[in-house]
């Protein structure tokens, strides 16, 4: 069964003066253990579709099923804490928390004890190549690539089944980008996550198992 099944989903932004149909009748099935790239021109609807998958917006028509259950029937706060983890271009770390506290934070929300959250956070940080010398630093004391690795450690620590990343390499140089691409690929292939990456980066698209292209709100799978 698909982890995420997008069924004839449409979404429009309505303002006082106009309606923009950002996602038009999109259907696709997304599985565990797979790295998906979502590509397409600026304004084609990629970020909107990712927000719908993250439960940050609700489709006006159609449905998104998570492990066979409609996202409309699920508590989206719990969905976002436990199942779906979002990674942003700007890393979104808490500036006044240490690296380790940043990774512990979602575990604390899930009511893990301090000791357990710390242990899980440290294991996850080791997995992304950030050893003990990083744990007590503040995010500002890290490079962009290292900050993005902390964000990935956060998704590892909660054992998220779904990872949704919006331009995760957008602020990084080639070397840091390729490290992040490798980690996203590991999340899919070693941790069996369903990983969806919105990207303009051709290297991400090359590393993906499946490439979906959006064009004026519609989606199609690219031939490999
Ligand atoms: N909050 C909003 N209000 C009104 N229109 C919006 C809003 N957000 C996005 N749009 C419009 O919806 C369409 C899809 O936008 P979206 O951000 O999903 O595209 P995108 O493919 O992610 O673009 P980019 O690659 O530039 O990030 C665009 O026409 C955009 O102008």
PDB file of C-alpha atoms and ligand atoms in Angstrom:
ATOM      1  CA  UNK A   1       0.000   0.000   0.000  1.00  0.00           C
ATOM      2  CA  UNK A   2       1.159   3.547  -0.707  1.00  0.00           C
ATOM      3  CA  UNK A   3       2.212   5.629   2.252  1.00  0.00           C
ATOM      4  CA  UNK A   4       0.670   8.690   0.615  1.00  0.00           C
ATOM      5  CA  UNK A   5      -2.039   8.550  -1.996  1.00  0.00           C
ATOM      6  CA  UNK A   6      -3.015  11.837  -3.616  1.00  0.00           C
ATOM      7  CA  UNK A   7      -6.452  11.494  -5.185  1.00  0.00           C
ATOM      8  CA  UNK A   8      -7.711  14.141  -7.638  1.00  0.00           C
ATOM      9  CA  UNK A   9      -6.519  16.964  -5.409  1.00  0.00           C
ATOM     10  CA  UNK A  10      -7.141  20.600  -6.309  1.00  0.00           C
ATOM     11  CA  UNK A  11      -6.254  23.727  -4.365  1.00  0.00           C
ATOM     12  CA  UNK A  12      -6.857  27.425  -5.094  1.00  0.00           C
ATOM     13  CA  UNK A  13      -5.714  30.558  -3.342  1.00  0.00           C
ATOM     14  CA  UNK A  14      -8.609  32.976  -3.162  1.00  0.00           C
ATOM     15  CA  UNK A  15      -7.896  36.645  -2.659  1.00  0.00           C
ATOM     16  CA  UNK A  16     -10.303  39.565  -2.805  1.00  0.00           C
ATOM     17  CA  UNK A  17      -9.498  40.196  -6.448  1.00  0.00           C
ATOM     18  CA  UNK A  18      -8.621  36.833  -7.953  1.00  0.00           C
ATOM     19  CA  UNK A  19      -8.484  33.083  -7.581  1.00  0.00           C
ATOM     20  CA  UNK A  20      -5.252  31.257  -8.420  1.00  0.00           C
ATOM     21  CA  UNK A  21      -5.684  27.566  -9.016  1.00  0.00           C
ATOM     22  CA  UNK A  22      -2.288  26.325  -7.820  1.00  0.00           C
ATOM     23  CA  UNK A  23      -2.917  22.555  -7.876  1.00  0.00           C
ATOM     24  CA  UNK A  24      -5.251  21.040 -10.463  1.00  0.00           C
ATOM     25  CA  UNK A  25      -6.668  17.552 -10.195  1.00  0.00           C
ATOM     26  CA  UNK A  26      -3.389  15.969  -9.066  1.00  0.00           C
ATOM     27  CA  UNK A  27      -3.192  12.231  -8.437  1.00  0.00           C
ATOM     28  CA  UNK A  28      -0.104  10.212  -7.486  1.00  0.00           C
ATOM     29  CA  UNK A  29       0.908   7.395  -5.185  1.00  0.00           C
ATOM     30  CA  UNK A  30       4.013   7.649  -3.013  1.00  0.00           C
ATOM     31  CA  UNK A  31       5.692   4.649  -1.405  1.00  0.00           C
ATOM     32  CA  UNK A  32       8.070   3.954   1.471  1.00  0.00           C
ATOM     33  CA  UNK A  33      11.747   3.506   0.632  1.00  0.00           C
ATOM     34  CA  UNK A  34      11.584   5.917  -2.296  1.00  0.00           C
ATOM     35  CA  UNK A  35      13.115   9.313  -3.010  1.00  0.00           C
ATOM     36  CA  UNK A  36      10.807  11.516  -5.088  1.00  0.00           C
ATOM     37  CA  UNK A  37      11.804  14.806  -6.705  1.00  0.00           C
ATOM     38  CA  UNK A  38       9.085  17.331  -7.460  1.00  0.00           C
ATOM     39  CA  UNK A  39      10.334  19.662 -10.187  1.00  0.00           C
ATOM     40  CA  UNK A  40       8.829  22.325 -12.430  1.00  0.00           C
ATOM     41  CA  UNK A  41       8.908  26.000 -13.252  1.00  0.00           C
ATOM     42  CA  UNK A  42       8.511  28.671 -10.616  1.00  0.00           C
ATOM     43  CA  UNK A  43       4.826  29.038  -9.760  1.00  0.00           C
ATOM     44  CA  UNK A  44       3.878  25.602 -11.083  1.00  0.00           C
ATOM     45  CA  UNK A  45       2.436  24.525  -7.703  1.00  0.00           C
ATOM     46  CA  UNK A  46       5.232  22.464  -6.096  1.00  0.00           C
ATOM     47  CA  UNK A  47       5.295  24.156  -2.683  1.00  0.00           C
ATOM     48  CA  UNK A  48       1.509  24.191  -2.554  1.00  0.00           C
ATOM     49  CA  UNK A  49       1.387  20.442  -3.160  1.00  0.00           C
ATOM     50  CA  UNK A  50       4.055  19.896  -0.474  1.00  0.00           C
ATOM     51  CA  UNK A  51       2.000  21.978   2.007  1.00  0.00           C
ATOM     52  CA  UNK A  52      -1.027  19.828   1.234  1.00  0.00           C
ATOM     53  CA  UNK A  53       1.029  16.654   1.839  1.00  0.00           C
ATOM     54  CA  UNK A  54       2.237  18.143   5.129  1.00  0.00           C
ATOM     55  CA  UNK A  55      -1.346  18.860   6.221  1.00  0.00           C
ATOM     56  CA  UNK A  56      -0.581  22.582   6.422  1.00  0.00           C
ATOM     57  CA  UNK A  57      -3.393  23.242   3.925  1.00  0.00           C
ATOM     58  CA  UNK A  58      -6.469  21.183   3.078  1.00  0.00           C
ATOM     59  CA  UNK A  59      -7.468  20.388  -0.515  1.00  0.00           C
ATOM     60  CA  UNK A  60     -10.677  22.056  -1.701  1.00  0.00           C
ATOM     61  CA  UNK A  61     -11.462  18.890  -3.616  1.00  0.00           C
ATOM     62  CA  UNK A  62     -10.028  15.410  -3.730  1.00  0.00           C
ATOM     63  CA  UNK A  63      -8.313  13.660  -0.874  1.00  0.00           C
ATOM     64  CA  UNK A  64      -4.890  12.764   0.516  1.00  0.00           C
ATOM     65  CA  UNK A  65      -4.702   9.341   2.116  1.00  0.00           C
ATOM     66  CA  UNK A  66      -1.981   8.501   4.650  1.00  0.00           C
ATOM     67  CA  UNK A  67      -1.556   4.746   5.051  1.00  0.00           C
ATOM     68  CA  UNK A  68      -5.116   4.380   3.766  1.00  0.00           C
ATOM     69  CA  UNK A  69      -6.681   7.013   6.037  1.00  0.00           C
ATOM     70  CA  UNK A  70      -7.841  10.424   4.857  1.00  0.00           C
ATOM     71  CA  UNK A  71      -5.768  13.326   6.146  1.00  0.00           C
ATOM     72  CA  UNK A  72      -9.124  15.031   6.843  1.00  0.00           C
ATOM     73  CA  UNK A  73      -9.832  12.399   9.513  1.00  0.00           C
ATOM     74  CA  UNK A  74      -6.402  12.472  11.144  1.00  0.00           C
ATOM     75  CA  UNK A  75      -5.250  14.842  13.883  1.00  0.00           C
ATOM     76  CA  UNK A  76      -2.803  16.864  11.758  1.00  0.00           C
ATOM     77  CA  UNK A  77      -0.798  18.042  14.776  1.00  0.00           C
ATOM     78  CA  UNK A  78      -0.024  14.430  15.649  1.00  0.00           C
ATOM     79  CA  UNK A  79       0.554  13.620  11.948  1.00  0.00           C
ATOM     80  CA  UNK A  80       3.173  16.368  11.747  1.00  0.00           C
ATOM     81  CA  UNK A  81       4.824  15.460  15.035  1.00  0.00           C
ATOM     82  CA  UNK A  82       5.017  11.712  14.567  1.00  0.00           C
ATOM     83  CA  UNK A  83       4.681  10.753  10.918  1.00  0.00           C
ATOM     84  CA  UNK A  84       5.589  13.595   8.615  1.00  0.00           C
ATOM     85  CA  UNK A  85       8.652  15.746   9.040  1.00  0.00           C
ATOM     86  CA  UNK A  86       9.244  18.915   7.024  1.00  0.00           C
ATOM     87  CA  UNK A  87      12.691  20.216   6.040  1.00  0.00           C
ATOM     88  CA  UNK A  88      12.986  23.809   4.809  1.00  0.00           C
ATOM     89  CA  UNK A  89      15.486  25.685   2.659  1.00  0.00           C
ATOM     90  CA  UNK A  90      16.187  27.997   5.627  1.00  0.00           C
ATOM     91  CA  UNK A  91      16.743  25.059   8.072  1.00  0.00           C
ATOM     92  CA  UNK A  92      14.217  26.417  10.646  1.00  0.00           C
ATOM     93  CA  UNK A  93      16.292  25.638  13.729  1.00  0.00           C
ATOM     94  CA  UNK A  94      15.612  27.348  17.068  1.00  0.00           C
ATOM     95  CA  UNK A  95      18.441  29.912  17.322  1.00  0.00           C
ATOM     96  CA  UNK A  96      18.642  29.923  21.129  1.00  0.00           C
ATOM     97  CA  UNK A  97      18.702  26.137  21.521  1.00  0.00           C
ATOM     98  CA  UNK A  98      21.849  24.068  21.140  1.00  0.00           C
ATOM     99  CA  UNK A  99      22.209  21.606  18.278  1.00  0.00           C
ATOM    100  CA  UNK A 100      21.319  18.731  20.609  1.00  0.00           C
ATOM    101  CA  UNK A 101      18.298  20.576  22.089  1.00  0.00           C
ATOM    102  CA  UNK A 102      17.026  21.317  18.570  1.00  0.00           C
ATOM    103  CA  UNK A 103      16.992  17.586  17.771  1.00  0.00           C
ATOM    104  CA  UNK A 104      15.525  16.716  21.182  1.00  0.00           C
ATOM    105  CA  UNK A 105      12.664  19.224  20.807  1.00  0.00           C
ATOM    106  CA  UNK A 106      10.207  17.116  18.743  1.00  0.00           C
ATOM    107  CA  UNK A 107      10.886  14.142  21.005  1.00  0.00           C
ATOM    108  CA  UNK A 108      10.043  16.239  24.059  1.00  0.00           C
ATOM    109  CA  UNK A 109       6.751  17.185  22.361  1.00  0.00           C
ATOM    110  CA  UNK A 110       6.135  13.457  22.018  1.00  0.00           C
ATOM    111  CA  UNK A 111       6.700  13.181  25.787  1.00  0.00           C
ATOM    112  CA  UNK A 112       9.993  11.297  25.714  1.00  0.00           C
ATOM    113  CA  UNK A 113      11.998  11.646  28.931  1.00  0.00           C
ATOM    114  CA  UNK A 114      14.990  14.012  28.870  1.00  0.00           C
ATOM    115  CA  UNK A 115      17.432  11.119  29.007  1.00  0.00           C
ATOM    116  CA  UNK A 116      15.726   9.209  26.206  1.00  0.00           C
ATOM    117  CA  UNK A 117      15.362  12.304  23.990  1.00  0.00           C
ATOM    118  CA  UNK A 118      19.047  13.123  24.513  1.00  0.00           C
ATOM    119  CA  UNK A 119      20.150   9.599  23.611  1.00  0.00           C
ATOM    120  CA  UNK A 120      17.980   9.507  20.451  1.00  0.00           C
ATOM    121  CA  UNK A 121      19.173  12.988  19.449  1.00  0.00           C
ATOM    122  CA  UNK A 122      22.822  12.028  19.858  1.00  0.00           C
ATOM    123  CA  UNK A 123      22.381   8.835  17.803  1.00  0.00           C
ATOM    124  CA  UNK A 124      20.672  10.846  15.038  1.00  0.00           C
ATOM    125  CA  UNK A 125      23.370  13.527  15.075  1.00  0.00           C
ATOM    126  CA  UNK A 126      26.100  10.890  14.809  1.00  0.00           C
ATOM    127  CA  UNK A 127      24.252   9.417  11.805  1.00  0.00           C
ATOM    128  CA  UNK A 128      24.406  12.736   9.951  1.00  0.00           C
ATOM    129  CA  UNK A 129      28.101  13.095  10.761  1.00  0.00           C
ATOM    130  CA  UNK A 130      27.790  15.633  13.597  1.00  0.00           C
ATOM    131  CA  UNK A 131      29.790  14.212  16.513  1.00  0.00           C
ATOM    132  CA  UNK A 132      29.970  15.375  20.114  1.00  0.00           C
ATOM    133  CA  UNK A 133      31.922  18.558  19.395  1.00  0.00           C
ATOM    134  CA  UNK A 134      28.769  19.957  17.705  1.00  0.00           C
ATOM    135  CA  UNK A 135      26.138  19.089  20.302  1.00  0.00           C
ATOM    136  CA  UNK A 136      26.483  22.121  22.581  1.00  0.00           C
ATOM    137  CA  UNK A 137      26.878  24.696  19.816  1.00  0.00           C
ATOM    138  CA  UNK A 138      24.151  27.116  18.790  1.00  0.00           C
ATOM    139  CA  UNK A 139      22.940  26.892  15.156  1.00  0.00           C
ATOM    140  CA  UNK A 140      24.612  30.221  14.313  1.00  0.00           C
ATOM    141  CA  UNK A 141      27.979  28.557  15.035  1.00  0.00           C
ATOM    142  CA  UNK A 142      27.403  26.040  12.206  1.00  0.00           C
ATOM    143  CA  UNK A 143      27.711  26.302   8.429  1.00  0.00           C
ATOM    144  CA  UNK A 144      24.553  26.117   6.285  1.00  0.00           C
ATOM    145  CA  UNK A 145      25.253  22.504   5.346  1.00  0.00           C
ATOM    146  CA  UNK A 146      25.760  21.551   8.997  1.00  0.00           C
ATOM    147  CA  UNK A 147      22.515  23.302   9.972  1.00  0.00           C
ATOM    148  CA  UNK A 148      20.658  21.363   7.293  1.00  0.00           C
ATOM    149  CA  UNK A 149      22.183  18.151   8.684  1.00  0.00           C
ATOM    150  CA  UNK A 150      20.759  19.074  12.112  1.00  0.00           C
ATOM    151  CA  UNK A 151      17.341  19.444  10.461  1.00  0.00           C
ATOM    152  CA  UNK A 152      17.753  15.977   8.937  1.00  0.00           C
ATOM    153  CA  UNK A 153      18.831  14.569  12.319  1.00  0.00           C
ATOM    154  CA  UNK A 154      15.520  15.884  13.700  1.00  0.00           C
ATOM    155  CA  UNK A 155      13.570  13.780  11.217  1.00  0.00           C
ATOM    156  CA  UNK A 156      15.779  10.752  12.014  1.00  0.00           C
ATOM    157  CA  UNK A 157      15.268  11.142  15.763  1.00  0.00           C
ATOM    158  CA  UNK A 158      11.469  10.994  15.501  1.00  0.00           C
ATOM    159  CA  UNK A 159      11.673   8.102  13.004  1.00  0.00           C
ATOM    160  CA  UNK A 160       9.360  10.007  10.664  1.00  0.00           C
ATOM    161  CA  UNK A 161       7.819   7.805   7.993  1.00  0.00           C
ATOM    162  CA  UNK A 162       7.327  10.730   5.601  1.00  0.00           C
ATOM    163  CA  UNK A 163       9.948  13.407   4.906  1.00  0.00           C
ATOM    164  CA  UNK A 164       8.882  16.503   2.970  1.00  0.00           C
ATOM    165  CA  UNK A 165      11.703  18.817   1.947  1.00  0.00           C
ATOM    166  CA  UNK A 166      11.272  22.211   0.269  1.00  0.00           C
ATOM    167  CA  UNK A 167      14.430  23.215  -1.639  1.00  0.00           C
ATOM    168  CA  UNK A 168      16.722  21.661   1.019  1.00  0.00           C
ATOM    169  CA  UNK A 169      19.852  22.417  -1.016  1.00  0.00           C
ATOM    170  CA  UNK A 170      18.698  25.872  -2.140  1.00  0.00           C
ATOM    171  CA  UNK A 171      21.154  27.762   0.098  1.00  0.00           C
ATOM    172  CA  UNK A 172      24.102  25.381  -0.180  1.00  0.00           C
ATOM    173  CA  UNK A 173      27.242  25.068  -2.295  1.00  0.00           C
ATOM    174  CA  UNK A 174      27.874  22.001  -4.446  1.00  0.00           C
ATOM    175  CA  UNK A 175      29.785  20.008  -1.828  1.00  0.00           C
ATOM    176  CA  UNK A 176      27.276  20.611   0.971  1.00  0.00           C
ATOM    177  CA  UNK A 177      24.404  19.953  -1.451  1.00  0.00           C
ATOM    178  CA  UNK A 178      25.774  16.562  -2.382  1.00  0.00           C
ATOM    179  CA  UNK A 179      26.100  15.609   1.309  1.00  0.00           C
ATOM    180  CA  UNK A 180      22.461  16.573   1.879  1.00  0.00           C
ATOM    181  CA  UNK A 181      21.369  14.646  -1.229  1.00  0.00           C
ATOM    182  CA  UNK A 182      23.228  11.568   0.080  1.00  0.00           C
ATOM    183  CA  UNK A 183      21.495  11.884   3.453  1.00  0.00           C
ATOM    184  CA  UNK A 184      18.048  12.254   1.845  1.00  0.00           C
ATOM    185  CA  UNK A 185      18.800   9.197  -0.257  1.00  0.00           C
ATOM    186  CA  UNK A 186      19.822   7.278   2.898  1.00  0.00           C
ATOM    187  CA  UNK A 187      16.576   8.344   4.602  1.00  0.00           C
ATOM    188  CA  UNK A 188      14.681   6.740   1.714  1.00  0.00           C
ATOM    189  CA  UNK A 189      16.795   3.668   1.123  1.00  0.00           C
ATOM    190  CA  UNK A 190      18.144   2.783   4.592  1.00  0.00           C
ATOM    191  CA  UNK A 191      15.434   4.168   6.897  1.00  0.00           C
ATOM    192  CA  UNK A 192      12.672   3.280   4.345  1.00  0.00           C
ATOM    193  CA  UNK A 193      11.104   6.727   4.535  1.00  0.00           C
ATOM    194  CA  UNK A 194       8.900   8.163   1.814  1.00  0.00           C
ATOM    195  CA  UNK A 195      10.950  11.255   0.888  1.00  0.00           C
ATOM    196  CA  UNK A 196       9.507  14.033  -1.298  1.00  0.00           C
ATOM    197  CA  UNK A 197      11.859  16.847  -2.314  1.00  0.00           C
ATOM    198  CA  UNK A 198      10.724  20.023  -4.050  1.00  0.00           C
ATOM    199  CA  UNK A 199      13.749  21.145  -6.004  1.00  0.00           C
ATOM    200  CA  UNK A 200      15.264  23.179  -8.803  1.00  0.00           C
ATOM    201  CA  UNK A 201      18.550  21.283  -8.256  1.00  0.00           C
ATOM    202  CA  UNK A 202      19.295  18.906 -11.133  1.00  0.00           C
ATOM    203  CA  UNK A 203      21.558  16.810  -8.870  1.00  0.00           C
ATOM    204  CA  UNK A 204      18.608  16.089  -6.541  1.00  0.00           C
ATOM    205  CA  UNK A 205      16.486  15.100  -9.535  1.00  0.00           C
ATOM    206  CA  UNK A 206      19.294  12.807 -10.748  1.00  0.00           C
ATOM    207  CA  UNK A 207      19.500  11.071  -7.357  1.00  0.00           C
ATOM    208  CA  UNK A 208      15.705  10.593  -7.150  1.00  0.00           C
ATOM    209  CA  UNK A 209      14.042   7.265  -7.874  1.00  0.00           C
ATOM    210  CA  UNK A 210      11.028   9.026  -9.382  1.00  0.00           C
ATOM    211  CA  UNK A 211      10.734  12.535 -10.777  1.00  0.00           C
ATOM    212  CA  UNK A 212       7.350  14.266 -10.858  1.00  0.00           C
ATOM    213  CA  UNK A 213       7.099  17.387 -12.971  1.00  0.00           C
ATOM    214  CA  UNK A 214       4.522  20.063 -12.241  1.00  0.00           C
ATOM    215  CA  UNK A 215       3.248  22.358 -14.958  1.00  0.00           C
ATOM    216  CA  UNK A 216       0.552  24.962 -14.228  1.00  0.00           C
ATOM    217  CA  UNK A 217      -0.748  22.958 -11.279  1.00  0.00           C
ATOM    218  CA  UNK A 218      -0.829  19.604 -13.051  1.00  0.00           C
ATOM    219  CA  UNK A 219       1.538  16.715 -12.445  1.00  0.00           C
ATOM    220  CA  UNK A 220       3.153  14.065 -14.587  1.00  0.00           C
ATOM    221  CA  UNK A 221       5.883  11.520 -13.981  1.00  0.00           C
ATOM    222  CA  UNK A 222       9.086  12.106 -15.962  1.00  0.00           C
ATOM    223  CA  UNK A 223      10.356   9.205 -18.025  1.00  0.00           C
ATOM    224  CA  UNK A 224      13.749   7.995 -16.727  1.00  0.00           C
TER     225      UNK A 224
HETATM  226  N1  LIG B   1      -0.536  32.689  -0.460  1.00  0.00           N
HETATM  227  C1  LIG B   1      -0.810  32.786  -1.755  1.00  0.00           C
HETATM  228  N2  LIG B   1      -1.812  33.584  -2.201  1.00  0.00           N
HETATM  229  C2  LIG B   1      -2.125  33.661  -3.513  1.00  0.00           C
HETATM  230  N3  LIG B   1      -1.484  32.971  -4.485  1.00  0.00           N
HETATM  231  C3  LIG B   1      -0.468  32.163  -4.099  1.00  0.00           C
HETATM  232  C4  LIG B   1      -0.072  32.025  -2.731  1.00  0.00           C
HETATM  233  N4  LIG B   1       0.964  31.149  -2.651  1.00  0.00           N
HETATM  234  C5  LIG B   1       1.206  30.758  -3.932  1.00  0.00           C
HETATM  235  N5  LIG B   1       0.362  31.360  -4.792  1.00  0.00           N
HETATM  236  C6  LIG B   1       0.280  31.162  -6.254  1.00  0.00           C
HETATM  237  O1  LIG B   1       0.052  29.767  -6.487  1.00  0.00           O
HETATM  238  C7  LIG B   1       0.809  29.315  -7.598  1.00  0.00           C
HETATM  239  C8  LIG B   1       1.699  28.152  -7.172  1.00  0.00           C
HETATM  240  O2  LIG B   1       2.651  28.624  -6.228  1.00  0.00           O
HETATM  241  P1  LIG B   1       3.739  27.670  -5.554  1.00  0.00           P
HETATM  242  O3  LIG B   1       4.459  28.458  -4.517  1.00  0.00           O
HETATM  243  O4  LIG B   1       3.073  26.414  -5.122  1.00  0.00           O
HETATM  244  O5  LIG B   1       4.690  27.362  -6.798  1.00  0.00           O
HETATM  245  P2  LIG B   1       6.153  26.700  -6.840  1.00  0.00           P
HETATM  246  O6  LIG B   1       6.151  25.772  -7.997  1.00  0.00           O
HETATM  247  O7  LIG B   1       6.492  26.145  -5.497  1.00  0.00           O
HETATM  248  O8  LIG B   1       7.066  27.955  -7.152  1.00  0.00           O
HETATM  249  P3  LIG B   1       8.618  28.247  -6.758  1.00  0.00           P
HETATM  250  O9  LIG B   1       9.439  27.227  -7.498  1.00  0.00           O
HETATM  251  O10 LIG B   1       8.843  29.644  -7.253  1.00  0.00           O
HETATM  252  O11 LIG B   1       8.729  28.144  -5.256  1.00  0.00           O
HETATM  253  C9  LIG B   1       1.585  30.527  -8.109  1.00  0.00           C
HETATM  254  O12 LIG B   1       0.848  31.092  -9.176  1.00  0.00           O
HETATM  255  C10 LIG B   1       1.608  31.469  -6.931  1.00  0.00           C
HETATM  256  O13 LIG B   1       1.651  32.808  -7.348  1.00  0.00           O
END
